[in-house]
Structure formats: structure tokens, C-alpha cells
Amino acid sequence: MPRKFTPKVVTANRLLEGDAVWLTAEGRWTPDMREAELLDEEAHAELRLLTAQSDAATVVGPYLADAVAGAQGPEPTHFRETFRTRGPSNYAHGKQVEL
Amino acid sequence: MYHYNDFDRAFVQERVNQFRGQVERRIDGSLTEDEFRPLRLMNGLYLQLHAYMLRVAIPYGTLNSDQMRTLALLAEKWDRGYGHFTTRQNIQYNWPALRDVPEMLQALADVGLHAIQTSGNTIRNVTADHFAGAAADEIADPRPVAELLRQWSTDHPEFQFLPRKFKIAVTGAAHDRAVIQAHDIGIQIVKNAHGEIGYKLLVGGGLGRTPMIGKVIEEFVSQDDLLPYCEAIVAAYNLLGRRDNKYKARIKITVFENGLEAFRDAVNEQFARTKPAFSGVDVKLFEEIRAQFAPPAWRNAPLKAYDDAYAADALFRSWADTNLTAHRAEGYAIVSVSLKKHGETPGDATAEQMRVLADLADLYGHNELRISHEQNVILPHVHKSDLPKLHAKLREHGLATANIGLVSDIIACPGMDYCALATARSIPVAQQIALRFEELKLEHDVGPLKIKISGCINACGHHHVGHIGILGLDRAGVENYQVTLGGSGDETASIGERAGPGFSAEEIVPAVERLVLGYLDLRSSPDETFLAAYRRLGPAPFKSVLYPEQEAKRERADAA
Ligand code: HEM
Ligand code: SF4
């Protein structure tokens, strides 16, 4: 049996800055994951990933990451993705202070 | 120290210009990411979790003070005020913006530094004993050999697409501070029965997912044969090495699968070809390089200032006892400056600290600095009479931590705080272990103990050769830390053995504490180090302190 599809977001790193960004429903890249489009359906997710891949002038290495709906928008489910929304734990650098 | 000649300068400048053009073409869309990626990697530029990362080579860990000031400039102007020194004697900048990288490379090129071959399936930065040219126990300075290898391997047309990355380390002393047994080629300078200097060559060491200790392929290679022999090794590997499976592509697997004898035969076959091609220019070049590494003019001065401070100042005494190493010249000491202040990130230095170190090298250190694979900075030549002033200045800048070789002198890779390949974080574990032992005020009693932490199986943090190794893994979406025991990276190198089930992020620091306290009970005397005790007693008693519940269960079962 194929595995059940779990909700996703499209994420990537920005070409110029290299920081983590997420794809919104309007097709904009946002540094704030909560603004991302939560993709509940597999076919639609694949389509959004294709859109992202065609945006090579803006981002590098787009992929689908697991996410769940939270009070303020999509939230990560894996700690790696959580770190990408925050920044490193040894300095107050990155999104934890920039957003 | 070696200074770039016109050829070196022109070559590095040309590479900067090329990369500037490549970045422009990526940004204007003429290059795709697939086209650009290998080009940026060739110039040490990675894309990590939160930003780009630029890895700059510090050949055999040697820097002059101007170069150190340039590293500080990069940190300040194009990064976030700090840099991370790594186990491969490189420095990594964690936050550069793509557009700025050509400028960074230009600033580096202006002082004879670059980021070439710090990535990719090439011969990487050649590392060496960080006490080279200063250590009392060395046969000869390993850096001229390392420089010769650097010149030979840089842009070597035959070796730009090896099956996998290739790492070479050189030591000039029998006591191995360069971990040569965990390198693709390890080189030890030796003397034969006639008193001639030559090279003992090891192949097939490496860490990563299949850790292996290097094997001696040749006990004595003469100076004339060194480059042709190294070329023969890499050529044999280039032909025999597997390209079908990235995990089996390192020379350690080639040697393992073919057997050392067959591999040696293949090398000798290549040697018959390479040897005649070297006309002796290499030996002449070596002599020229060697002249550039002539020791500085040593100073003769009274030691009173040192003796007085040692007698009067407990802090200075503790630092001197822990952070100094015997120097080959009378009245001198090798100073290890710890970048492991308790609670700080191992290997990180701020731009200000780098400048202070550069100034101190100018004032007291014959203008030389080293980066150790243990992620500390070395001032290799300091006259003892200058040590009290030097120590005072280090203290002002958070650089006087007296912990070299102790529990808190931990190697840690960037782990999941920065690295895109990581399976768990390593920096916070290092910070917490250091803080805990600072609290316990025990580390000087514990004595020499090497803890090494990697954030994934690639083992950049050398965990396999830590007396206590910690490997961060992802177990069902949670950080989990596996402990290995009894590893060592010196001339008695060994790969640590897994102790048992892993620990959660909350459990790992107490687990290390149990181990260390347990060792204090187990050692035969305060002179028996952790590693010696482990080698004498074997893993069982250490496992019992590490897993007290299992031990209790076993005792209950025995009683029943
Ligand atoms: C953050 C970017 C980094 C990436 C992407 C990276 C990648 C890797 C990979 C893939 C391997 C395993 C290669 C193999 O066995 O074929 C490896 C090994 C290694 N890396 Fe890194 N690494 C990074 C940072 C570092 C740092 C910061 C250090 C030093 C602290 C380092 C030093 C080493 C060492 C010593 C090894 C193991 C020795 C060996 O090559 O067998 N790396 N790295
Ligand atoms: S060991 Fe893994 S996590 Fe650590 S730097 Fe290397 S690749 Fe990254």
C-alpha cells in the first residue's frame, strides 16, 4: 500500500542570501514559514514543487518538507526544519532575531 | 614561512577573476544551479542550512599575522563577526552572501590565501602537526613537505576528478599530533639506519561511515622518491577506486577491498611510470621551499619574568602547566591558545580575538600562528620571558582558558546548527559538557581526556578517535547521541568502540559525567589517563557506569 500523504510545504534557500524561504500560495518566497502554503494533496504539492524548481533565479534546491497546520500557519514537524525557521542555537543569529 | 611566488599569485588571482565571472553569470541567469554548483564548490563555497558557508584553506595550519588580520577582516566585513576553525585546519565563515564572495576571495588572495580545493573530489588542504618547526621532539619540520605536496596537488590535472576527496597529513615527530593514521595518505618523517631523512607512508586511513586506521605501505621513501611515490599512490587509487558507490569510493575501501599487497603492487606499477617523469626539479623545489621555513633567530634572554610570575600567580601557573609545550629552542615555549572557553562554541574566534592574536604574534611570536586540528590557535615560538605579558593580554580577550587537552577542550563539528548534512546538533552538547565540568571543578584532576563530537556519520568532529566519542543521530525524529569509547588519534591510533544504546539530548551530558567520574574510581593512580585505564580494563567497567540501570538489572539477576 502506498504511504499516506502527509501535508507539506515547499522550501528552499535563497540564491543571493542563502537563507531558508518558503513558498506562499501567491507564489512568493517568504522567510516566515507561517506564511507558507500548506499542501494537503499530493498532486498539488508536486505541482507547486515544479513551480518552485522553475524559479532558479530566486532560489536553490527547493524540496517538499513535512509540516502541520498551527495556530498561525504551517509549522515544521522535524527538528531540522524547526532549526531552519530559527537559526543556530549557539548565537542569536538568523531568523530567530531577524523575523 | 612560505611566501607566494609570482606563479602562485597569478594562479590564485586568475581563479578569483574566474569565480567573480561565474558568480555574475549565475546571478544574471546564464548559469543554472547545476552548472554553478560544482564551480562554487571548487572555490570552497557550500550552501548550508541558514546561509552559504565559505571554507578557506590554511595550508598546514600556518598563518602569519597579516593573514590572520585578513581572516578577521572577512569575519567582520562580510560575515557576522566570527569564524569557525575546523579539524582540517581550515576556517569556515557561516554567513557570506553570494555577491560578496568574490570580494572575500580577493581579500584572501591579497595575503596569499584561498579556498581552492577545500571541497570536491580533489586533494584537499594538506594538514600537518600544528607544533611543526617548534616541537622539541620532531625529526624535521613537516611543513616544507606539506608545502611541496600543496604545490604538486593544487590544480594537478590528473587529480581533479578522483573517485572521492583525498586528504593528506604530515608529521615530523614520532608522537603524532596530526592524526596521520586517519588520512588517505599519512606521512611520517623518519630517519633510517644511516641517519638519512625519509618518509614512512601510510595509506587508507579515514573516518566517516567506515572508519579505518591507515596501513604502512612503505617504511622508508627517500626524498627523491617522495613526490613520484605519492603521485603513484593517487594514480593507482584514481584507477582502482570505485566510482559506482560514493560510500565505497575512498581509498580506505580501495585498499581494504584489494588488499594492501595488491594495492602496493598497483602503486609500484605506477611508480615505474611516475619516477622517470620527475627529473629532480621536485627535489630542487623542495630545497627552495625548505629554505623558506628556516627557523627565526632565537633570542637569548633571562627567564626571571617567567619564573616570578610562575611562583606568584596561580592563574598564570595553571595556564602555563596546561597550555605550554616544550620548544626545541632554549628559553622558548609553544603556546596553545584555547578557543574552548567554557560555554563557547569550540573553534570559534571573533574578529577582535583574531586581531589580538595577530598582534601578539607580531609582538612576541616571530609573526607566526598555527591552527590546530583540535580547533585551537598556536603561537609556536614565544620566549618564556614574554609569557606573563602575553597571558595578561589573552585574559583580557577571553583567550586564557587553561584547558588544553582536558575534558572541556572538545572538538565539535558545526552539526545541525549549520551543516546541511547533519543528523543532530553537536555544538550545544560540547557547550554543556564544558560548562558542567567547569561547575564540578574537576577537569584538572581528570587530566588528559579527548572528547570529540560529530553531528553525523561523516565524522568531521573525529568522534571515532576521541577517547570519548559522541555521534549525533536522528532516531525517529529526535536527536540521539551514541557514545564510543577508547578511540585515539595519536601514534597509538584506534577506533572507538560503541558503548551501547544512544542517549537523548537531555541524557548525554549526565552520561559523560558518569563516565568521567567512573574513570576516577577505576584508574590505578592519578597518572593513569582515561585512555590508559580503558585499554587496561576494557569496556565492561565503563559500560557499567554508563548504563547503571542495566548494571542494576544484572546484579538483581545474579542475586536471584
Ligand atoms: C559544514 C559543512 C561540511 C560538510 C558538507 C562536510 C561534509 C563531509 C562529508 C560528506 C564527509 C565524509 C566523506 C567521506 O567519508 O567520503 C566529511 C568528512 C570529514 N570532514 Fe567534513 N563536512 C563539513 C564540515 C566539516 C568541518 C567543519 C570539519 C572540521 C571541523 C570537517 C572535517 C572533516 C573530517 C575530519 C572528516 C572525516 C575524515 C575523513 O575524511 O575520513 N568537515 N565531511
Ligand atoms: S560530521 Fe556531519 S554534521 Fe558534522 S560537519 Fe560533518 S557533515 Fe556536518
XYZ file of C-alpha atoms and ligand atoms in Angstrom:
710
model
C 0.000 0.000 0.000
C 1.397 3.430 -0.881
C 2.213 5.532 2.129
C -0.392 8.038 3.117
C 0.478 11.558 2.007
C 1.293 13.893 4.871
C 0.962 17.690 4.480
C 3.954 19.546 3.095
C 5.376 22.958 2.390
C 7.763 23.906 -0.395
C 11.008 25.255 0.975
C 14.396 26.260 -0.451
C 17.353 28.559 0.155
C 17.527 31.967 -1.441
C 20.105 32.297 -4.190
C 21.630 35.582 -3.061
C 21.415 35.379 0.725
C 21.325 31.612 1.100
C 18.732 31.761 3.867
C 15.719 29.467 4.183
C 12.494 30.507 2.483
C 9.051 29.001 1.941
C 6.619 29.230 -0.950
C 3.343 31.061 -0.327
C 0.030 30.394 -2.043
C 0.612 33.505 -4.181
C 3.923 32.097 -5.393
C 6.032 34.489 -3.322
C 9.039 33.309 -1.287
C 8.807 34.204 2.389
C 11.362 33.942 5.197
C 8.462 33.275 7.584
C 7.268 29.688 7.382
C 3.902 30.592 8.879
C 3.063 32.405 5.642
C 3.722 29.320 3.534
C 1.070 27.426 1.656
C 0.259 24.146 3.393
C -0.138 21.453 0.761
C -2.603 18.740 1.759
C -2.809 16.989 -1.517
C -0.022 15.107 -3.231
C -0.695 16.100 -6.838
C -0.939 19.744 -5.901
C 2.268 19.522 -3.843
C 4.162 18.079 -6.807
C 2.840 20.866 -8.987
C 3.957 23.533 -6.516
C 7.386 21.924 -6.334
C 7.651 22.090 -10.121
C 6.736 25.776 -9.996
C 9.422 26.320 -7.388
C 12.017 24.472 -9.429
C 11.384 26.776 -12.350
C 12.294 29.738 -10.150
C 16.044 29.132 -10.276
C 16.776 32.841 -10.431
C 15.498 33.262 -6.887
C 16.051 30.021 -5.006
C 18.302 26.975 -4.815
C 17.350 23.376 -4.064
C 13.579 23.515 -3.468
C 12.069 20.480 -1.776
C 8.921 19.362 -0.002
C 9.158 19.333 3.778
C 6.648 17.852 6.200
C 4.525 20.372 8.055
C 1.359 20.617 10.118
C -1.249 23.323 10.465
C -0.619 25.509 13.510
C -2.490 28.424 15.044
C -0.564 30.962 12.954
C 0.139 28.884 9.881
C 2.201 25.853 8.914
C 4.681 24.536 11.462
C 7.555 22.107 10.984
C 7.325 18.539 12.253
C 11.017 17.631 12.193
C 13.698 19.354 14.273
C 15.855 20.042 11.237
C 13.074 22.094 9.704
C 12.481 23.787 13.042
C 16.116 24.913 13.106
C 15.710 26.297 9.598
C 12.902 28.533 10.843
C 15.046 29.771 13.737
C 18.782 29.768 13.066
C 21.651 28.273 15.053
C 21.401 27.601 18.783
C 24.835 28.952 19.711
C 24.299 32.577 18.643
C 21.300 34.864 18.305
C 21.715 34.952 14.543
C 19.328 34.193 11.741
C 15.560 34.165 11.721
C 15.134 33.954 15.492
C 16.216 37.611 15.623
C 15.533 38.759 12.071
C 11.850 37.979 11.664
C 57.254 30.751 6.288
C 56.439 30.145 2.671
C 55.604 33.218 0.608
C 53.766 33.045 -2.665
C 55.928 33.418 -5.747
C 54.719 35.134 -8.936
C 53.290 31.912 -10.259
C 51.223 31.273 -7.120
C 49.990 34.846 -7.085
C 48.996 34.860 -10.746
C 47.262 31.496 -10.402
C 45.196 32.454 -7.364
C 44.343 35.835 -8.883
C 43.154 34.181 -12.052
C 40.921 31.849 -10.055
C 39.402 34.807 -8.200
C 38.686 36.529 -11.507
C 37.134 33.382 -12.926
C 34.924 32.914 -9.916
C 33.831 36.543 -9.998
C 32.614 35.956 -13.530
C 30.920 32.703 -12.577
C 29.000 34.354 -9.734
C 27.885 37.135 -12.062
C 26.729 34.613 -14.635
C 24.801 32.637 -12.023
C 23.079 35.785 -10.814
C 22.183 37.008 -14.312
C 20.836 33.572 -15.181
C 23.403 32.451 -17.766
C 24.471 29.600 -15.491
C 21.988 27.165 -13.967
C 22.443 25.980 -10.401
C 23.501 22.570 -11.704
C 26.248 24.256 -13.701
C 27.218 26.648 -10.946
C 27.259 24.251 -8.005
C 30.462 22.378 -8.932
C 32.109 25.714 -9.694
C 31.282 27.192 -6.322
C 32.325 24.001 -4.539
C 35.694 24.170 -6.306
C 36.054 27.513 -4.595
C 35.022 26.318 -1.150
C 31.504 27.748 -1.243
C 28.819 25.491 0.227
C 25.140 26.128 0.808
C 24.206 25.200 4.365
C 21.053 25.304 6.485
C 20.810 29.049 7.030
C 23.249 30.549 4.557
C 26.241 29.972 2.338
C 29.419 28.788 4.005
C 32.883 29.678 2.734
C 35.699 27.310 3.662
C 39.154 28.842 3.459
C 42.255 26.670 3.481
C 45.007 27.358 5.961
C 47.779 25.244 4.442
C 49.280 23.013 7.135
C 47.673 25.331 9.664
C 50.298 28.048 9.292
C 49.446 31.742 9.166
C 51.353 34.973 9.515
C 49.828 37.867 11.396
C 48.696 39.742 8.276
C 46.864 36.677 7.096
C 45.190 36.369 10.486
C 44.143 40.016 10.254
C 42.599 39.289 6.886
C 40.645 36.392 8.376
C 39.403 38.893 10.966
C 38.500 41.372 8.232
C 36.404 38.745 6.433
C 34.594 37.891 9.646
C 33.815 41.497 10.346
C 33.093 42.911 6.935
C 31.273 40.061 5.214
C 30.230 37.712 7.989
C 28.833 38.086 11.492
C 31.977 38.940 13.359
C 33.427 35.492 13.855
C 34.921 32.493 12.086
C 34.992 28.765 12.862
C 38.318 26.917 12.824
C 37.922 23.288 11.818
C 39.590 19.914 12.364
C 41.140 20.194 8.927
C 42.980 23.400 9.712
C 40.525 25.415 7.681
C 38.371 28.334 8.683
C 34.688 28.452 7.822
C 32.529 31.530 7.536
C 28.896 30.745 8.161
C 27.071 33.746 6.723
C 28.511 35.152 3.499
C 26.163 36.488 0.830
C 26.753 35.139 -2.658
C 27.553 38.537 -4.160
C 30.260 39.216 -1.564
C 32.209 36.007 -2.008
C 34.416 37.202 -4.894
C 35.453 40.196 -2.759
C 36.235 37.861 0.138
C 38.354 35.687 -2.128
C 40.116 38.793 -3.427
C 40.977 39.912 0.102
C 42.329 36.427 0.794
C 44.336 36.343 -2.430
C 45.942 39.649 -1.483
C 47.588 37.952 1.501
C 48.277 34.603 -0.158
C 45.231 32.625 0.972
C 42.487 30.906 -0.994
C 39.601 28.464 -0.820
C 40.656 26.280 -3.756
C 40.281 22.525 -3.338
C 38.583 22.834 0.021
C 35.759 20.802 -1.494
C 35.213 18.307 -4.275
C 36.917 15.064 -5.178
C 40.381 16.527 -5.156
C 43.411 16.521 -2.912
C 42.336 18.742 -0.039
C 44.255 21.089 2.198
C 47.388 19.245 3.335
C 47.478 19.270 7.123
C 50.466 18.993 9.448
C 51.471 18.858 13.067
C 50.490 22.258 14.488
C 53.723 22.318 16.507
C 55.778 21.946 13.314
C 59.109 23.711 13.407
C 58.814 24.263 17.127
C 58.323 20.896 18.825
C 61.243 19.577 20.829
C 60.505 16.022 19.689
C 60.487 16.430 15.919
C 62.976 14.976 13.438
C 62.306 17.671 10.879
C 59.751 20.359 10.164
C 56.879 18.709 8.234
C 55.741 21.947 6.584
C 58.209 22.014 3.679
C 56.884 18.590 2.689
C 53.320 19.774 3.152
C 54.034 22.840 1.003
C 55.662 20.684 -1.665
C 52.561 18.490 -1.679
C 50.321 21.533 -1.802
C 52.101 22.871 -4.882
C 52.073 19.470 -6.532
C 48.407 18.762 -5.798
C 46.944 22.218 -6.485
C 45.279 22.125 -9.869
C 47.029 18.839 -10.680
C 45.343 17.983 -13.997
C 45.223 14.234 -13.352
C 43.659 14.570 -9.916
C 40.730 16.962 -10.306
C 38.162 14.172 -10.561
C 39.275 11.492 -8.163
C 36.745 8.876 -7.093
C 36.359 10.857 -3.848
C 38.007 13.531 -1.705
C 41.602 12.902 -0.714
C 43.281 14.044 2.475
C 46.978 14.066 3.324
C 48.583 14.783 6.699
C 52.246 15.046 7.667
C 54.024 14.707 10.988
C 57.686 15.326 11.691
C 57.627 13.616 15.075
C 57.007 10.070 16.242
C 54.385 11.435 18.619
C 51.602 12.026 16.139
C 49.684 15.261 16.623
C 48.373 15.302 13.052
C 46.201 12.145 13.166
C 48.074 10.745 10.166
C 46.554 7.296 10.664
C 43.104 8.643 9.849
C 44.112 10.135 6.500
C 44.062 8.866 2.940
C 47.825 9.296 2.946
C 49.662 9.755 6.219
C 53.300 10.791 6.118
C 55.729 10.492 8.971
C 59.235 11.897 8.685
C 61.707 9.234 9.840
C 65.442 8.622 9.922
C 66.940 5.387 8.610
C 69.920 3.469 9.990
C 72.286 5.723 8.024
C 70.820 8.807 9.610
C 69.148 9.875 6.381
C 65.805 11.572 6.494
C 62.967 9.927 4.627
C 59.274 9.242 4.859
C 57.143 6.468 6.247
C 53.967 6.338 4.188
C 50.584 5.132 5.323
C 47.516 4.706 3.134
C 43.860 4.001 3.578
C 43.084 5.646 6.878
C 39.864 7.570 7.215
C 36.870 8.241 9.398
C 33.349 8.776 8.120
C 30.892 5.909 7.936
C 33.579 3.223 7.615
C 36.402 4.267 9.932
C 39.770 2.685 9.255
C 43.286 3.048 10.558
C 45.889 3.668 7.858
C 48.318 0.909 6.920
C 52.014 1.305 6.261
C 52.583 0.941 2.534
C 56.269 1.830 2.614
C 58.543 2.068 5.665
C 61.077 4.385 4.071
C 60.670 6.517 0.981
C 63.635 8.743 0.179
C 63.329 12.444 -0.560
C 63.882 11.843 -4.300
C 61.070 9.333 -4.404
C 58.507 11.147 -2.269
C 56.540 13.037 -4.920
C 56.708 10.301 -7.562
C 55.591 7.817 -4.913
C 52.688 9.980 -3.747
C 51.727 10.522 -7.364
C 51.829 6.759 -7.870
C 49.538 6.197 -4.878
C 46.982 8.718 -6.079
C 47.227 7.441 -9.659
C 46.681 3.839 -8.537
C 43.714 4.956 -6.472
C 42.382 7.021 -9.360
C 42.270 3.843 -11.478
C 41.216 1.293 -8.858
C 38.945 3.410 -6.691
C 35.234 2.727 -7.014
C 33.084 5.291 -8.737
C 29.876 3.273 -8.590
C 29.175 3.900 -4.924
C 30.042 7.123 -3.143
C 30.249 5.286 0.179
C 32.843 2.897 -1.164
C 34.884 5.408 -3.092
C 37.505 6.476 -0.554
C 40.983 4.964 -0.786
C 40.408 3.176 2.528
C 37.852 0.969 0.759
C 40.114 0.527 -2.280
C 42.918 -0.717 -0.031
C 40.527 -2.825 2.012
C 38.852 -4.491 -0.972
C 42.022 -5.090 -2.977
C 44.220 -5.870 -0.009
C 47.331 -3.915 0.903
C 49.652 -6.192 -1.104
C 47.718 -5.857 -4.348
C 47.358 -2.143 -3.820
C 51.081 -1.805 -3.208
C 51.743 -3.707 -6.450
C 49.482 -1.310 -8.301
C 51.347 1.624 -6.756
C 54.704 0.182 -7.730
C 53.489 -0.290 -11.259
C 52.508 3.366 -11.368
C 55.776 4.319 -9.729
C 57.709 2.816 -12.645
C 55.878 5.341 -14.793
C 55.922 8.379 -12.499
C 59.506 8.153 -11.298
C 61.220 8.867 -14.660
C 58.844 11.790 -15.204
C 60.267 13.575 -12.157
C 63.599 14.910 -13.321
C 64.722 16.084 -9.925
C 63.051 19.506 -10.140
C 60.935 18.374 -7.225
C 63.982 17.883 -5.050
C 65.365 21.256 -6.060
C 61.998 22.843 -5.372
C 61.868 21.130 -2.010
C 65.223 22.643 -1.063
C 63.986 26.085 -2.051
C 60.842 25.651 -0.002
C 62.778 24.322 2.939
C 64.968 27.420 3.000
C 61.815 29.493 3.454
C 60.950 27.584 6.585
C 64.240 28.360 8.286
C 63.612 28.940 11.982
C 63.534 32.545 13.211
C 66.576 33.940 15.003
C 66.062 32.748 18.559
C 66.522 35.238 21.336
C 68.569 34.759 24.451
C 67.044 36.399 27.488
C 66.781 35.835 31.216
C 63.766 33.843 32.408
C 63.221 35.838 35.572
C 59.905 37.380 34.496
C 58.558 33.917 33.780
C 59.847 32.350 36.998
C 58.471 35.192 39.091
C 55.033 35.040 37.537
C 55.008 31.260 37.823
C 55.793 31.457 41.523
C 53.442 34.314 42.345
C 50.389 33.958 40.129
C 48.239 30.840 40.492
C 46.198 31.582 37.378
C 49.313 32.005 35.298
C 50.776 28.829 36.752
C 47.710 26.781 35.950
C 47.656 28.139 32.409
C 51.389 27.554 31.949
C 51.085 23.985 33.225
C 48.213 23.211 30.889
C 48.732 25.250 27.732
C 52.504 25.236 27.158
C 54.520 22.602 25.315
C 58.289 22.067 25.237
C 60.026 24.038 22.491
C 63.125 22.938 20.638
C 64.886 26.242 21.399
C 66.283 27.109 24.790
C 64.094 29.554 26.719
C 61.120 29.218 24.374
C 57.693 27.670 24.742
C 54.896 26.664 22.388
C 51.682 28.367 23.465
C 48.316 26.779 22.784
C 45.594 29.399 22.943
C 42.334 27.717 23.796
C 39.291 28.510 21.660
C 37.284 26.407 24.101
C 36.286 28.844 26.792
C 33.644 27.012 28.826
C 30.255 27.520 27.243
C 31.578 28.974 23.986
C 31.485 27.296 20.584
C 34.577 25.109 20.076
C 36.826 26.584 17.403
C 35.082 29.943 17.076
C 37.062 33.156 17.283
C 35.715 36.684 16.978
C 37.302 39.189 14.628
C 38.653 41.011 17.669
C 40.209 37.857 19.076
C 41.826 37.130 15.728
C 43.321 40.632 15.678
C 44.582 40.300 19.240
C 46.225 37.013 18.310
C 47.790 38.603 15.232
C 49.152 41.453 17.372
C 50.519 39.017 19.941
C 52.194 37.038 17.182
C 53.832 40.264 15.985
C 54.907 41.289 19.453
C 56.003 38.013 20.972
C 55.700 35.241 18.420
C 58.027 35.881 15.459
C 54.940 36.718 13.409
C 53.679 33.136 13.271
C 50.405 31.472 14.154
C 49.060 27.985 13.737
C 45.619 26.482 13.715
C 45.444 23.053 15.276
C 43.146 20.264 14.150
C 41.884 20.414 17.715
C 40.424 23.810 16.846
C 42.811 25.931 18.885
C 45.307 28.619 17.901
C 49.006 28.094 18.496
C 51.722 30.699 18.964
C 54.596 28.382 18.172
C 57.582 30.470 19.189
C 57.244 32.560 22.339
C 60.155 33.369 24.614
C 59.256 32.413 28.160
C 60.092 35.848 29.495
C 57.223 37.236 27.396
C 54.656 34.761 28.652
C 53.354 36.806 31.623
C 52.576 39.789 29.354
C 51.087 37.518 26.734
C 48.928 35.753 29.282
C 47.626 39.046 30.655
C 46.606 40.158 27.175
C 44.939 36.803 26.436
C 42.950 37.117 29.647
C 41.543 40.472 28.568
C 40.068 38.823 25.494
C 38.667 35.581 26.812
C 41.579 33.619 25.386
C 43.358 32.424 28.526
C 41.303 29.327 29.311
C 43.647 26.761 30.868
C 42.149 23.593 29.435
C 44.319 22.293 26.591
C 43.938 18.516 26.355
C 41.354 18.419 29.142
C 37.667 17.474 29.246
C 36.450 20.861 28.012
C 38.949 21.040 25.118
C 36.333 19.370 22.938
C 36.365 19.026 19.180
C 32.915 19.597 17.769
C 31.814 19.886 14.166
C 29.166 22.510 13.278
C 26.432 19.863 13.431
C 22.827 20.785 12.799
C 23.311 24.343 13.930
C 24.812 24.987 10.489
C 25.504 21.868 8.486
C 23.004 20.683 5.901
C 24.144 17.067 6.224
C 23.803 16.868 9.990
C 21.524 14.441 11.780
C 21.785 16.215 15.151
C 23.431 19.189 16.822
C 26.907 18.920 18.265
C 27.809 22.439 19.453
C 25.280 22.603 22.337
C 26.456 19.219 23.614
C 30.039 20.477 23.692
C 28.980 23.698 25.405
C 27.038 21.864 28.088
C 29.739 19.307 28.822
C 32.287 22.109 29.212
C 30.021 24.130 31.480
C 29.218 21.105 33.625
C 32.872 20.252 34.188
C 33.645 23.876 34.914
C 30.992 23.652 37.617
C 32.440 20.431 39.003
C 35.954 21.973 39.077
C 37.280 18.545 38.213
C 38.960 18.709 34.870
C 42.489 19.281 36.115
C 42.129 16.209 38.338
C 40.757 14.187 35.465
C 43.740 15.066 33.299
C 44.196 14.332 29.587
C 40.891 13.368 28.018
C 39.778 13.927 24.462
C 36.078 14.247 23.797
C 35.135 14.590 20.140
C 31.672 15.198 18.773
C 30.248 14.825 15.260
C 26.760 15.763 14.147
C 26.518 12.889 11.680
C 28.256 9.771 10.472
C 30.647 11.761 8.259
C 32.730 12.230 11.394
C 34.073 15.729 10.752
C 34.356 16.015 14.534
C 36.677 12.963 14.648
C 34.436 11.156 17.144
C 35.879 7.757 16.170
C 39.275 8.784 17.527
C 38.009 10.501 20.667
C 38.792 8.824 23.976
C 35.111 9.526 24.386
C 33.395 9.951 21.031
C 29.896 11.300 20.621
C 27.913 10.884 17.432
C 24.663 12.782 16.982
C 21.951 10.848 15.158
C 18.323 11.261 14.215
C 16.328 8.491 15.850
C 12.724 8.672 14.690
C 12.780 12.445 14.510
C 14.574 13.039 17.815
C 18.224 13.888 18.448
C 20.074 10.921 19.857
C 23.711 10.615 20.884
C 25.788 7.485 20.530
C 28.895 7.094 22.663
C 32.119 5.402 21.551
C 34.975 4.646 23.902
C 38.692 4.092 23.608
C 39.388 5.830 20.326
C 42.687 7.602 19.819
C 44.197 9.759 17.098
C 47.863 9.679 18.030
C 50.598 7.179 17.145
C 48.650 4.523 19.069
C 45.584 5.242 16.949
C 42.466 3.190 17.462
C 38.818 3.432 16.506
C 36.472 3.837 19.442
C 34.011 1.052 20.216
C 30.323 1.709 20.541
C 29.347 1.557 24.197
C 25.670 0.690 23.780
C 22.316 2.368 23.163
C 22.326 6.103 22.492
C 21.258 8.912 24.794
C 18.763 11.711 24.350
C 19.891 15.341 24.286
C 18.983 15.622 27.973
C 20.775 12.408 28.943
C 24.056 12.820 27.123
C 25.761 15.288 29.457
C 24.977 13.282 32.625
C 26.131 10.165 30.772
C 29.516 11.744 30.045
C 29.719 12.891 33.637
C 29.084 9.327 34.889
C 31.807 8.057 32.584
C 34.381 10.556 33.756
C 33.545 10.162 37.442
C 33.568 6.406 36.953
C 37.018 6.633 35.454
C 38.286 8.490 38.525
C 37.271 5.458 40.594
C 38.692 2.982 38.121
C 42.127 4.436 37.464
C 45.066 2.781 39.159
C 46.663 6.126 40.010
C 46.229 9.779 39.065
C 48.865 9.184 36.380
C 46.763 6.651 34.546
C 44.856 8.538 31.865
C 41.319 7.753 30.786
C 42.597 6.070 27.633
C 45.203 4.032 29.513
C 42.612 2.897 32.034
C 40.239 1.934 29.252
C 42.940 -0.018 27.479
C 43.905 -1.809 30.676
C 40.386 -2.624 31.866
C 38.432 -2.983 28.651
C 34.937 -1.645 28.072
C 32.995 -3.590 30.735
C 33.534 -1.381 33.811
C 32.989 1.754 31.716
C 29.749 0.371 30.337
C 28.542 -0.368 33.862
C 28.929 3.247 34.895
C 27.429 4.441 31.643
C 24.346 2.207 31.936
C 23.652 1.920 35.671
C 20.109 0.514 35.174
C 21.364 -2.397 33.141
C 24.066 -2.962 35.699
C 21.460 -2.980 38.489
C 19.328 -5.413 36.497
C 22.271 -7.723 36.017
C 23.045 -7.609 39.715
C 19.443 -8.463 40.572
C 19.542 -11.369 38.139
C 22.802 -12.599 39.627
C 21.347 -12.417 43.137
C 18.194 -14.309 42.123
C 29.558 22.164 7.166
C 29.970 21.647 6.009
C 30.599 20.292 5.898
C 30.231 19.350 5.015
C 29.147 19.458 3.981
C 31.080 18.205 5.251
C 30.994 17.010 4.549
C 31.711 15.882 4.867
C 31.491 14.566 4.317
C 30.413 14.224 3.307
C 32.394 13.715 4.873
C 32.555 12.210 4.655
C 33.276 11.989 3.404
C 33.653 10.557 3.118
O 33.984 9.791 4.017
O 33.678 10.230 1.936
C 33.224 14.507 5.745
C 34.293 14.020 6.464
C 35.121 14.822 7.217
N 35.067 16.208 7.321
Fe 33.529 17.337 6.783
N 31.947 18.485 6.243
C 31.686 19.760 6.669
C 32.333 20.426 7.664
C 33.488 19.993 8.226
C 34.106 20.654 9.315
C 33.598 21.932 9.974
C 35.208 19.942 9.609
C 36.140 20.186 10.740
C 35.621 20.542 11.955
C 35.289 18.840 8.680
C 36.283 17.859 8.650
C 36.057 16.595 8.176
C 36.789 15.431 8.625
C 37.977 15.454 9.580
C 36.185 14.323 8.038
C 36.483 12.873 8.312
C 37.772 12.387 7.890
C 37.695 11.685 6.587
O 37.673 12.378 5.584
O 37.668 10.449 6.571
N 34.221 18.896 7.863
N 32.784 15.821 5.713
S 30.071 15.454 10.796
Fe 28.207 15.667 9.669
S 27.177 17.300 10.791
Fe 29.283 17.441 11.342
S 30.107 18.929 9.884
Fe 30.477 16.852 9.086
S 28.823 16.535 7.693
Fe 28.205 18.198 9.022
